[in-house]
Amino acid sequence: MEIPLDDTQMILDNIFVFVCAVLVFFMQAGFAMLTAGLTRAKSVANIVMKNLMDMSVGVLVFAVVGYHIAYSGADFFGFSWLWGGYADAPTADYSLMLPVDFFFQAAFAAAAATIVAGALAERTQFRGYLLYTVFITGLIYPVVVNWQWGGGWLAQLGTPFEDFAGSTVVHSVGGWAALMGAIIIGPRIGKYGADGRPRALPGHSMPLAILGVFVLFIGWFGFNPGSQLAADIEVPRIAVNTALAAAAGAVLAMITSWIVSKKPDVSMAGNGLLGGLVAITAGAFSLDGYGSVVAGAIGGVIVVFSVLGLERAGVDDPVGAVSVHGVCGAWGTIAVGLLANGNAPFLEEGVSGLLYGGGVDLLVTQLIGTVAVFVFVCVAAGLLFSAIKAAGWLRVSPEEELAGLDIGEHGAPGYSFDMGTATGLVVDTPATATEKV
Amino acid sequence: MEIPLDDTQMILDNIFVFVCAVLVFFMQAGFAMLTAGLTRAKSVANIVMKNLMDMSVGVLVFAVVGYHIAYSGADFFGFSWLWGGYADAPTADYSLMLPVDFFFQAAFAAAAATIVAGALAERTQFRGYLLYTVFITGLIYPVVVNWQWGGGWLAQLGTPFEDFAGSTVVHSVGGWAALMGAIIIGPRIGKYGADGRPRALPGHSMPLAILGVFVLFIGWFGFNPGSQLAADIEVPRIAVNTALAAAAGAVLAMITSWIVSKKPDVSMAGNGLLGGLVAITAGAFSLDGYGSVVAGAIGGVIVVFSVLGLERAGVDDPVGAVSVHGVCGAWGTIAVGLLANGNAPFLEEGVSGLLYGGGVDLLVTQLIGTVAVFVFVCVAAGLLFSAIKAAGWLRVSPEEELAGLDIGEHGAPGYSFDMGTATGLVVDTPATATEKV
Amino acid sequence: MEIPLDDTQMILDNIFVFVCAVLVFFMQAGFAMLTAGLTRAKSVANIVMKNLMDMSVGVLVFAVVGYHIAYSGADFFGFSWLWGGYADAPTADYSLMLPVDFFFQAAFAAAAATIVAGALAERTQFRGYLLYTVFITGLIYPVVVNWQWGGGWLAQLGTPFEDFAGSTVVHSVGGWAALMGAIIIGPRIGKYGADGRPRALPGHSMPLAILGVFVLFIGWFGFNPGSQLAADIEVPRIAVNTALAAAAGAVLAMITSWIVSKKPDVSMAGNGLLGGLVAITAGAFSLDGYGSVVAGAIGGVIVVFSVLGLERAGVDDPVGAVSVHGVCGAWGTIAVGLLANGNAPFLEEGVSGLLYGGGVDLLVTQLIGTVAVFVFVCVAAGLLFSAIKAAGWLRVSPEEELAGLDIGEHGAPGYSFDMGTATGLVVDTPATATEKV
């Protein structure tokens, strides 16, 4: 369709998606604070550096390669499209122009990449991590996007795969890559005692971790409502579903941890809120308010048991990324097959989930998509991390791991407290903080 | 009135209020950082957990009960309205649809609840706090909202009560509840010396506190302009009034603390900015630029003397929540009766305050509303906290208070610094950080 | 032109610029966290207090004086214009109303002022800093704005000076003022060894610093796209250019620091991202995607060498403000003369840079503007800081500097860690934390 450049609704759509994309980019700050807060102080600079590079490397690689694999198929390499700037977006059955579509999608790619940072925390070589970032934003994530949002086979199934904002396409891609990375690199030194039982290595700052949770919560209101890709009357309803699921996830995770570990655990509550958000990402449009609460609440419960289960199984995921993004991503996708409410006035297509009398068709499709992405990402990420390991670029030396990665990988400590004194000269120069010139 | 769903202005109104609601939800992060920064490190995880739950529990309780008490009156319980999603908002003399109205109002309810967290910091049982949160978001706050924005008796006075964005309806509700809570639970151990004089228990992180101030400042541009509930030409003027009052509050609080305590106090300046914001919240629409600066400046001065006065009076409010939200909320509401500029071209209703030749009618109304809410909240919150105290759920044991609430209430420390070493294994496992499985 | 107040596009423009202004105000939080993180813990409260006052004092002074110097010329003092609120903006060849124009411009003024805070960190008297803030937001910055955006001589050159969002008008003003301030106040005690060679005084918190970088990145999407001053179809393209330049700046700075200092430096990567943003600020509209990557990448390289060069030259700029905002601001302005793509469909005016076959005209204009602002700001800021120094208001005593400015200037420590204990009373009262009443 041809849309005049002064069409008010078209401009409104573009401005709305622009604002939502900014909120999604803000999630990088949330991931950085969450991951930093839930890990130890001695590797904190390395953590935030990885988030910074996921965004920076991710945007460039996605512009040059990833976006084209995801949407234009043929048109590989070079972002010549950035010249014109006025063409409709590749998948334009809506009024978005190409620049804003790329801007929004690039923010998603950066998010998918940075999910893995936490699972590999405190023991990964920086150069190896950079290599991973290039491949997930340039190849692995774009292929999955092409399957669904690029109009690929998942979108062409008899009953089309329903993943509104990416419980599977975005979050589970990051989550399953995190799972493979954590397995292949192995647990941190000291995570498991001589008896093989896991020990708690508490994160160094709950304020930073919960700040990260709040920032991610805010960013999700760009992630889900923005995925409507239009400024229309459905946007607020999608936002309400998102808020209800997040709230239910936090409350249920708190209650579950209270029962399981006798105290309401703060990091579990925070991860529960995120689990609720991931769980509603696929169904933010097709679920009603009741379904959103149910999807989020179950997501919150899943997070607690998944985190404890993976820990017992010997998978050391310092921040719970696999549970939050992988397991809850899968749950949220399947939840659409159970809870989609096609009877509600807002659902034109009228596809319902099993519990709303829609039969098993949608549920089957959701299972197919969930499993297909799981298999593809596990294989692709498995090969990637194995190759990085074979190259000797995956794990740092035990000495460096024990000392912390900040000095070993980046040459300066992440923290350096010199509180001064009223009595004279204080010189607080860490061994490594020598002149760099 | 019936508004077609493709009406551009209606869509613009809904998208605008959606964006403003996201900014208001962002205030939760601001409250969390401010409160954490102004309290001690040993209870910091408990602080941020309370903010997280104010938002999560608050959204659910407000959806199921509070919103209906506030607006629909009769229609108690169940959010069946979330099904349709297209009906006009309960108080619709504007083009907002119900979902965005709930989304915006729920963010306000969470804000009202979390104001109290700081005043009860470092000594409150977590289970008791949760109980408080349920009642303020489900009953106390909604009743006050119903009086005014729900079209209740305050809105029906001869000269209607003017509280544009909630100096009284939101902030003083939280502030007076905080006052009652702080009185009933009593001061922290060590706050008052043997001579009964107050001792400073400095907050543990000014960077976090001022980050919180900046985030709250940003969120207020959703709080005040969004309360116009329409994307119209008044929005920027409301934003300018808000910025001028905030700036004046910060500067005057700095100057006042400089005079009173011989140095420009950082936390006073931060609270002064917030006091200025609370003071302009009622009059953000009806005051002009001059009035906004005056309202904010006086708010900044009030904060300093109120904080010191309450401290002397034996009320231990670790973060100054009562002064900022309660006292400045009352001032801001009364300021409308003095400074409303009905002569300015932007005020259709043309109601003026005393100093603008409007006589005492508006001032009397503002005093009635301010006092009525003060009395209702003090009684309701007084009963609530007394009941929680009677149940033995209000205050932690002296041992736990001295040790910090993080370990006692949540089983893990809020901070755990292990800066590593270049010389070998570091095992930093707090007594409590044993395996949780 | 007269625009009806219910014109949808006009309202959309005003709402869009309002949202962008909020993002620009959010940059204050970014500057605060970045500057705090890159300096030492003993002066951290002083750092965030300066950012808080740059915003607060800046908004008030800009409202009363600065805005009028920048735009209205004659009409000095008093913001009577805030009464009406409906008049077109002073430079209205667009549909913005005056309140939103002021709101947006005031956020810029605050940003220009706060750039200097970092360069003067850890050794400047607070009262002297306040004096500086008043003059830069009230006089120095407004004069430069008047030259260009106020329709002054730079805008009237044969080939008009092109500085879309302020690489020169905003960032270099702050950067060159920072340069003069850092030179006149001199380096921190301990920055240079007996041999005169610089020593690293590492910042105390990389998580806060990189949080600041992310927040500034987000704010820039208000800074650049908002400078279009209209909600139109160019906005997303401007955002994409901004993101590409930021990403390229971060990656190139990381690579450069990796080569120069053998490790990928975290603070350099963060400053590189900011350098890329400053470098694209002038050309965010006139450059295409390729040009944006090139401008940002070179900005990232420049930051590393400029930071190391200034350090060697004896200029102690603790956070790299001069390099990021001054040097990259100049580069970004000149880059427009080289890389402006007048052939692209989006550029009506069709002015091209040297490398796009546009000849030297634009390049010459860009050099004139860059040098003129450099000379004016160096002279004006030089006189200002010299006067403050002569008054004995510039530098704190060596004793206070060594002890940290938090206690000396503000009477309380910025950090105070009391992690409690399970074994009894902990009293952690810094010498200074006595009762303030």
PDB file of N, CA, C and O in Angstrom, chain C residues 111-163:
ATOM      1  N   ALA C 111      22.074  20.527  30.497  1.00  0.00           N
ATOM      2  CA  ALA C 111      23.069  19.561  30.013  1.00  0.00           C
ATOM      3  C   ALA C 111      24.402  20.244  29.748  1.00  0.00           C
ATOM      4  O   ALA C 111      25.460  19.752  30.149  1.00  0.00           O
ATOM      5  N   ALA C 112      24.350  21.405  29.081  1.00  0.00           N
ATOM      6  CA  ALA C 112      25.589  22.134  28.774  1.00  0.00           C
ATOM      7  C   ALA C 112      26.343  22.468  30.057  1.00  0.00           C
ATOM      8  O   ALA C 112      27.567  22.331  30.140  1.00  0.00           O
ATOM      9  N   ALA C 113      25.589  22.870  31.077  1.00  0.00           N
ATOM     10  CA  ALA C 113      26.222  23.266  32.340  1.00  0.00           C
ATOM     11  C   ALA C 113      26.891  22.089  33.039  1.00  0.00           C
ATOM     12  O   ALA C 113      28.022  22.185  33.516  1.00  0.00           O
ATOM     13  N   THR C 114      26.199  20.959  33.077  1.00  0.00           N
ATOM     14  CA  THR C 114      26.654  19.849  33.906  1.00  0.00           C
ATOM     15  C   THR C 114      27.828  19.088  33.299  1.00  0.00           C
ATOM     16  O   THR C 114      28.481  18.299  33.991  1.00  0.00           O
ATOM     17  N   ILE C 115      28.109  19.339  32.021  1.00  0.00           N
ATOM     18  CA  ILE C 115      29.269  18.705  31.388  1.00  0.00           C
ATOM     19  C   ILE C 115      30.549  19.043  32.149  1.00  0.00           C
ATOM     20  O   ILE C 115      31.462  18.227  32.277  1.00  0.00           O
ATOM     21  N   VAL C 116      30.579  20.248  32.709  1.00  0.00           N
ATOM     22  CA  VAL C 116      31.786  20.736  33.369  1.00  0.00           C
ATOM     23  C   VAL C 116      32.027  20.077  34.736  1.00  0.00           C
ATOM     24  O   VAL C 116      33.164  19.971  35.200  1.00  0.00           O
ATOM     25  N   ALA C 117      30.955  19.593  35.356  1.00  0.00           N
ATOM     26  CA  ALA C 117      31.063  19.061  36.721  1.00  0.00           C
ATOM     27  C   ALA C 117      32.187  18.028  36.850  1.00  0.00           C
ATOM     28  O   ALA C 117      32.975  18.061  37.796  1.00  0.00           O
ATOM     29  N   GLY C 118      32.260  17.125  35.865  1.00  0.00           N
ATOM     30  CA  GLY C 118      33.242  16.056  35.941  1.00  0.00           C
ATOM     31  C   GLY C 118      34.678  16.538  35.849  1.00  0.00           C
ATOM     32  O   GLY C 118      35.564  16.044  36.548  1.00  0.00           O
ATOM     33  N   ALA C 119      34.909  17.533  34.999  1.00  0.00           N
ATOM     34  CA  ALA C 119      36.273  18.017  34.792  1.00  0.00           C
ATOM     35  C   ALA C 119      36.823  18.726  36.030  1.00  0.00           C
ATOM     36  O   ALA C 119      38.024  18.770  36.258  1.00  0.00           O
ATOM     37  N   LEU C 120      35.916  19.272  36.844  1.00  0.00           N
ATOM     38  CA  LEU C 120      36.337  20.002  38.046  1.00  0.00           C
ATOM     39  C   LEU C 120      36.192  19.147  39.303  1.00  0.00           C
ATOM     40  O   LEU C 120      36.351  19.637  40.434  1.00  0.00           O
ATOM     41  N   ALA C 121      35.924  17.866  39.119  1.00  0.00           N
ATOM     42  CA  ALA C 121      35.592  16.995  40.243  1.00  0.00           C
ATOM     43  C   ALA C 121      36.705  16.885  41.273  1.00  0.00           C
ATOM     44  O   ALA C 121      37.887  17.019  40.951  1.00  0.00           O
ATOM     45  N   GLU C 122      36.309  16.693  42.530  1.00  0.00           N
ATOM     46  CA  GLU C 122      37.200  16.313  43.638  1.00  0.00           C
ATOM     47  C   GLU C 122      38.098  17.427  44.166  1.00  0.00           C
ATOM     48  O   GLU C 122      38.972  17.173  44.997  1.00  0.00           O
ATOM     49  N   ARG C 123      37.899  18.678  43.684  1.00  0.00           N
ATOM     50  CA  ARG C 123      38.779  19.749  44.168  1.00  0.00           C
ATOM     51  C   ARG C 123      38.167  21.136  44.125  1.00  0.00           C
ATOM     52  O   ARG C 123      38.825  22.118  44.491  1.00  0.00           O
ATOM     53  N   THR C 124      36.916  21.257  43.680  1.00  0.00           N
ATOM     54  CA  THR C 124      36.301  22.571  43.503  1.00  0.00           C
ATOM     55  C   THR C 124      35.380  22.920  44.667  1.00  0.00           C
ATOM     56  O   THR C 124      34.622  22.080  45.136  1.00  0.00           O
ATOM     57  N   GLN C 125      35.447  24.196  45.101  1.00  0.00           N
ATOM     58  CA  GLN C 125      34.521  24.660  46.129  1.00  0.00           C
ATOM     59  C   GLN C 125      33.100  24.666  45.568  1.00  0.00           C
ATOM     60  O   GLN C 125      32.875  25.063  44.434  1.00  0.00           O
ATOM     61  N   PHE C 126      32.159  24.267  46.393  1.00  0.00           N
ATOM     62  CA  PHE C 126      30.778  24.191  45.932  1.00  0.00           C
ATOM     63  C   PHE C 126      30.228  25.574  45.582  1.00  0.00           C
ATOM     64  O   PHE C 126      29.571  25.753  44.551  1.00  0.00           O
ATOM     65  N   ARG C 127      30.531  26.573  46.404  1.00  0.00           N
ATOM     66  CA  ARG C 127      30.000  27.917  46.132  1.00  0.00           C
ATOM     67  C   ARG C 127      30.549  28.464  44.815  1.00  0.00           C
ATOM     68  O   ARG C 127      29.858  29.138  44.062  1.00  0.00           O
ATOM     69  N   GLY C 128      31.817  28.139  44.519  1.00  0.00           N
ATOM     70  CA  GLY C 128      32.412  28.591  43.260  1.00  0.00           C
ATOM     71  C   GLY C 128      31.750  27.914  42.071  1.00  0.00           C
ATOM     72  O   GLY C 128      31.504  28.532  41.024  1.00  0.00           O
ATOM     73  N   TYR C 129      31.415  26.633  42.263  1.00  0.00           N
ATOM     74  CA  TYR C 129      30.758  25.896  41.188  1.00  0.00           C
ATOM     75  C   TYR C 129      29.369  26.465  40.903  1.00  0.00           C
ATOM     76  O   TYR C 129      28.963  26.613  39.745  1.00  0.00           O
ATOM     77  N   LEU C 130      28.665  26.830  41.966  1.00  0.00           N
ATOM     78  CA  LEU C 130      27.328  27.420  41.785  1.00  0.00           C
ATOM     79  C   LEU C 130      27.419  28.711  40.969  1.00  0.00           C
ATOM     80  O   LEU C 130      26.593  28.967  40.083  1.00  0.00           O
ATOM     81  N   LEU C 131      28.439  29.495  41.263  1.00  0.00           N
ATOM     82  CA  LEU C 131      28.621  30.756  40.544  1.00  0.00           C
ATOM     83  C   LEU C 131      28.837  30.479  39.054  1.00  0.00           C
ATOM     84  O   LEU C 131      28.232  31.117  38.181  1.00  0.00           O
ATOM     85  N   TYR C 132      29.679  29.475  38.768  1.00  0.00           N
ATOM     86  CA  TYR C 132      29.919  29.089  37.381  1.00  0.00           C
ATOM     87  C   TYR C 132      28.604  28.699  36.691  1.00  0.00           C
ATOM     88  O   TYR C 132      28.312  29.123  35.572  1.00  0.00           O
ATOM     89  N   THR C 133      27.806  27.891  37.395  1.00  0.00           N
ATOM     90  CA  THR C 133      26.548  27.406  36.807  1.00  0.00           C
ATOM     91  C   THR C 133      25.627  28.549  36.415  1.00  0.00           C
ATOM     92  O   THR C 133      25.010  28.544  35.347  1.00  0.00           O
ATOM     93  N   VAL C 134      25.538  29.549  37.289  1.00  0.00           N
ATOM     94  CA  VAL C 134      24.687  30.705  37.008  1.00  0.00           C
ATOM     95  C   VAL C 134      25.129  31.394  35.718  1.00  0.00           C
ATOM     96  O   VAL C 134      24.304  31.721  34.858  1.00  0.00           O
ATOM     97  N   PHE C 135      26.424  31.571  35.544  1.00  0.00           N
ATOM     98  CA  PHE C 135      26.908  32.314  34.380  1.00  0.00           C
ATOM     99  C   PHE C 135      26.850  31.522  33.079  1.00  0.00           C
ATOM    100  O   PHE C 135      26.579  32.080  32.026  1.00  0.00           O
ATOM    101  N   ILE C 136      27.073  30.204  33.142  1.00  0.00           N
ATOM    102  CA  ILE C 136      27.020  29.468  31.873  1.00  0.00           C
ATOM    103  C   ILE C 136      25.582  29.302  31.397  1.00  0.00           C
ATOM    104  O   ILE C 136      25.298  29.427  30.206  1.00  0.00           O
ATOM    105  N   THR C 137      24.637  29.083  32.328  1.00  0.00           N
ATOM    106  CA  THR C 137      23.240  28.909  31.890  1.00  0.00           C
ATOM    107  C   THR C 137      22.556  30.243  31.633  1.00  0.00           C
ATOM    108  O   THR C 137      21.581  30.311  30.891  1.00  0.00           O
ATOM    109  N   GLY C 138      23.070  31.309  32.251  1.00  0.00           N
ATOM    110  CA  GLY C 138      22.434  32.607  32.101  1.00  0.00           C
ATOM    111  C   GLY C 138      23.043  33.466  31.018  1.00  0.00           C
ATOM    112  O   GLY C 138      22.383  34.362  30.478  1.00  0.00           O
ATOM    113  N   LEU C 139      24.312  33.202  30.671  1.00  0.00           N
ATOM    114  CA  LEU C 139      24.985  34.113  29.737  1.00  0.00           C
ATOM    115  C   LEU C 139      25.779  33.400  28.628  1.00  0.00           C
ATOM    116  O   LEU C 139      25.461  33.526  27.450  1.00  0.00           O
ATOM    117  N   ILE C 140      26.769  32.591  29.018  1.00  0.00           N
ATOM    118  CA  ILE C 140      27.684  32.032  28.013  1.00  0.00           C
ATOM    119  C   ILE C 140      26.956  31.123  27.023  1.00  0.00           C
ATOM    120  O   ILE C 140      27.017  31.335  25.805  1.00  0.00           O
ATOM    121  N   TYR C 141      26.241  30.128  27.530  1.00  0.00           N
ATOM    122  CA  TYR C 141      25.516  29.218  26.632  1.00  0.00           C
ATOM    123  C   TYR C 141      24.440  29.950  25.821  1.00  0.00           C
ATOM    124  O   TYR C 141      24.369  29.777  24.587  1.00  0.00           O
ATOM    125  N   PRO C 142      23.643  30.796  26.451  1.00  0.00           N
ATOM    126  CA  PRO C 142      22.607  31.495  25.672  1.00  0.00           C
ATOM    127  C   PRO C 142      23.160  32.333  24.522  1.00  0.00           C
ATOM    128  O   PRO C 142      22.539  32.421  23.455  1.00  0.00           O
ATOM    129  N   VAL C 143      24.315  32.960  24.714  1.00  0.00           N
ATOM    130  CA  VAL C 143      24.897  33.763  23.635  1.00  0.00           C
ATOM    131  C   VAL C 143      25.222  32.885  22.430  1.00  0.00           C
ATOM    132  O   VAL C 143      24.904  33.217  21.284  1.00  0.00           O
ATOM    133  N   VAL C 144      25.802  31.720  22.680  1.00  0.00           N
ATOM    134  CA  VAL C 144      26.131  30.813  21.580  1.00  0.00           C
ATOM    135  C   VAL C 144      24.860  30.311  20.892  1.00  0.00           C
ATOM    136  O   VAL C 144      24.783  30.247  19.669  1.00  0.00           O
ATOM    137  N   VAL C 145      23.850  29.998  21.679  1.00  0.00           N
ATOM    138  CA  VAL C 145      22.577  29.556  21.105  1.00  0.00           C
ATOM    139  C   VAL C 145      22.008  30.657  20.208  1.00  0.00           C
ATOM    140  O   VAL C 145      21.552  30.406  19.098  1.00  0.00           O
ATOM    141  N   ASN C 146      22.116  31.900  20.684  1.00  0.00           N
ATOM    142  CA  ASN C 146      21.591  33.016  19.904  1.00  0.00           C
ATOM    143  C   ASN C 146      22.298  33.126  18.556  1.00  0.00           C
ATOM    144  O   ASN C 146      21.672  33.418  17.537  1.00  0.00           O
ATOM    145  N   TRP C 147      23.590  32.889  18.538  1.00  0.00           N
ATOM    146  CA  TRP C 147      24.366  32.946  17.279  1.00  0.00           C
ATOM    147  C   TRP C 147      23.788  32.018  16.217  1.00  0.00           C
ATOM    148  O   TRP C 147      23.766  32.350  15.044  1.00  0.00           O
ATOM    149  N   GLN C 148      23.306  30.830  16.677  1.00  0.00           N
ATOM    150  CA  GLN C 148      22.854  29.826  15.705  1.00  0.00           C
ATOM    151  C   GLN C 148      21.340  29.646  15.712  1.00  0.00           C
ATOM    152  O   GLN C 148      20.651  30.085  14.820  1.00  0.00           O
ATOM    153  N   TRP C 149      20.804  29.042  16.769  1.00  0.00           N
ATOM    154  CA  TRP C 149      19.373  28.719  16.786  1.00  0.00           C
ATOM    155  C   TRP C 149      18.520  29.956  17.019  1.00  0.00           C
ATOM    156  O   TRP C 149      17.332  29.958  16.719  1.00  0.00           O
ATOM    157  N   GLY C 150      19.123  31.006  17.540  1.00  0.00           N
ATOM    158  CA  GLY C 150      18.388  32.250  17.742  1.00  0.00           C
ATOM    159  C   GLY C 150      18.370  33.107  16.469  1.00  0.00           C
ATOM    160  O   GLY C 150      17.896  34.237  16.472  1.00  0.00           O
ATOM    161  N   GLY C 151      18.928  32.554  15.396  1.00  0.00           N
ATOM    162  CA  GLY C 151      18.924  33.279  14.128  1.00  0.00           C
ATOM    163  C   GLY C 151      20.043  34.294  14.000  1.00  0.00           C
ATOM    164  O   GLY C 151      19.975  35.223  13.181  1.00  0.00           O
ATOM    165  N   GLY C 152      21.096  34.124  14.794  1.00  0.00           N
ATOM    166  CA  GLY C 152      22.215  35.060  14.769  1.00  0.00           C
ATOM    167  C   GLY C 152      23.144  34.868  13.577  1.00  0.00           C
ATOM    168  O   GLY C 152      22.771  34.220  12.592  1.00  0.00           O
ATOM    169  N   TRP C 153      24.345  35.386  13.719  1.00  0.00           N
ATOM    170  CA  TRP C 153      25.261  35.481  12.563  1.00  0.00           C
ATOM    171  C   TRP C 153      25.655  34.120  11.976  1.00  0.00           C
ATOM    172  O   TRP C 153      25.821  33.983  10.766  1.00  0.00           O
ATOM    173  N   LEU C 154      25.779  33.084  12.824  1.00  0.00           N
ATOM    174  CA  LEU C 154      26.142  31.768  12.272  1.00  0.00           C
ATOM    175  C   LEU C 154      25.041  31.236  11.358  1.00  0.00           C
ATOM    176  O   LEU C 154      25.313  30.601  10.334  1.00  0.00           O
ATOM    177  N   ALA C 155      23.793  31.526  11.728  1.00  0.00           N
ATOM    178  CA  ALA C 155      22.664  31.061  10.912  1.00  0.00           C
ATOM    179  C   ALA C 155      22.525  31.882   9.642  1.00  0.00           C
ATOM    180  O   ALA C 155      21.861  31.479   8.685  1.00  0.00           O
ATOM    181  N   GLN C 156      23.168  33.063   9.630  1.00  0.00           N
ATOM    182  CA  GLN C 156      23.011  33.969   8.495  1.00  0.00           C
ATOM    183  C   GLN C 156      24.173  33.927   7.508  1.00  0.00           C
ATOM    184  O   GLN C 156      24.225  34.696   6.550  1.00  0.00           O
ATOM    185  N   LEU C 157      25.141  33.048   7.752  1.00  0.00           N
ATOM    186  CA  LEU C 157      26.268  32.938   6.827  1.00  0.00           C
ATOM    187  C   LEU C 157      25.781  32.491   5.449  1.00  0.00           C
ATOM    188  O   LEU C 157      24.730  31.854   5.332  1.00  0.00           O
ATOM    189  N   GLY C 158      26.559  32.825   4.417  1.00  0.00           N
ATOM    190  CA  GLY C 158      26.174  32.460   3.052  1.00  0.00           C
ATOM    191  C   GLY C 158      25.750  31.002   2.970  1.00  0.00           C
ATOM    192  O   GLY C 158      24.634  30.671   2.565  1.00  0.00           O
ATOM    193  N   THR C 159      26.653  30.135   3.381  1.00  0.00           N
ATOM    194  CA  THR C 159      26.277  28.732   3.595  1.00  0.00           C
ATOM    195  C   THR C 159      26.051  28.597   5.094  1.00  0.00           C
ATOM    196  O   THR C 159      27.006  28.645   5.859  1.00  0.00           O
ATOM    197  N   PRO C 160      24.784  28.487   5.529  1.00  0.00           N
ATOM    198  CA  PRO C 160      24.497  28.526   6.976  1.00  0.00           C
ATOM    199  C   PRO C 160      25.205  27.410   7.737  1.00  0.00           C
ATOM    200  O   PRO C 160      25.403  26.308   7.222  1.00  0.00           O
ATOM    201  N   PHE C 161      25.625  27.743   8.956  1.00  0.00           N
ATOM    202  CA  PHE C 161      26.270  26.793   9.852  1.00  0.00           C
ATOM    203  C   PHE C 161      25.268  25.677  10.172  1.00  0.00           C
ATOM    204  O   PHE C 161      24.109  25.940  10.483  1.00  0.00           O
ATOM    205  N   GLU C 162      25.721  24.421  10.017  1.00  0.00           N
ATOM    206  CA  GLU C 162      24.827  23.275  10.245  1.00  0.00           C
ATOM    207  C   GLU C 162      25.218  22.558  11.546  1.00  0.00           C
ATOM    208  O   GLU C 162      26.253  21.897  11.610  1.00  0.00           O
ATOM    209  N   ASP C 163      24.417  22.750  12.592  1.00  0.00           N
ATOM    210  CA  ASP C 163      24.657  22.050  13.861  1.00  0.00           C
ATOM    211  C   ASP C 163      23.298  21.587  14.373  1.00  0.00           C
ATOM    212  O   ASP C 163      22.692  22.227  15.229  1.00  0.00           O
TER     213      ASP C 163
END
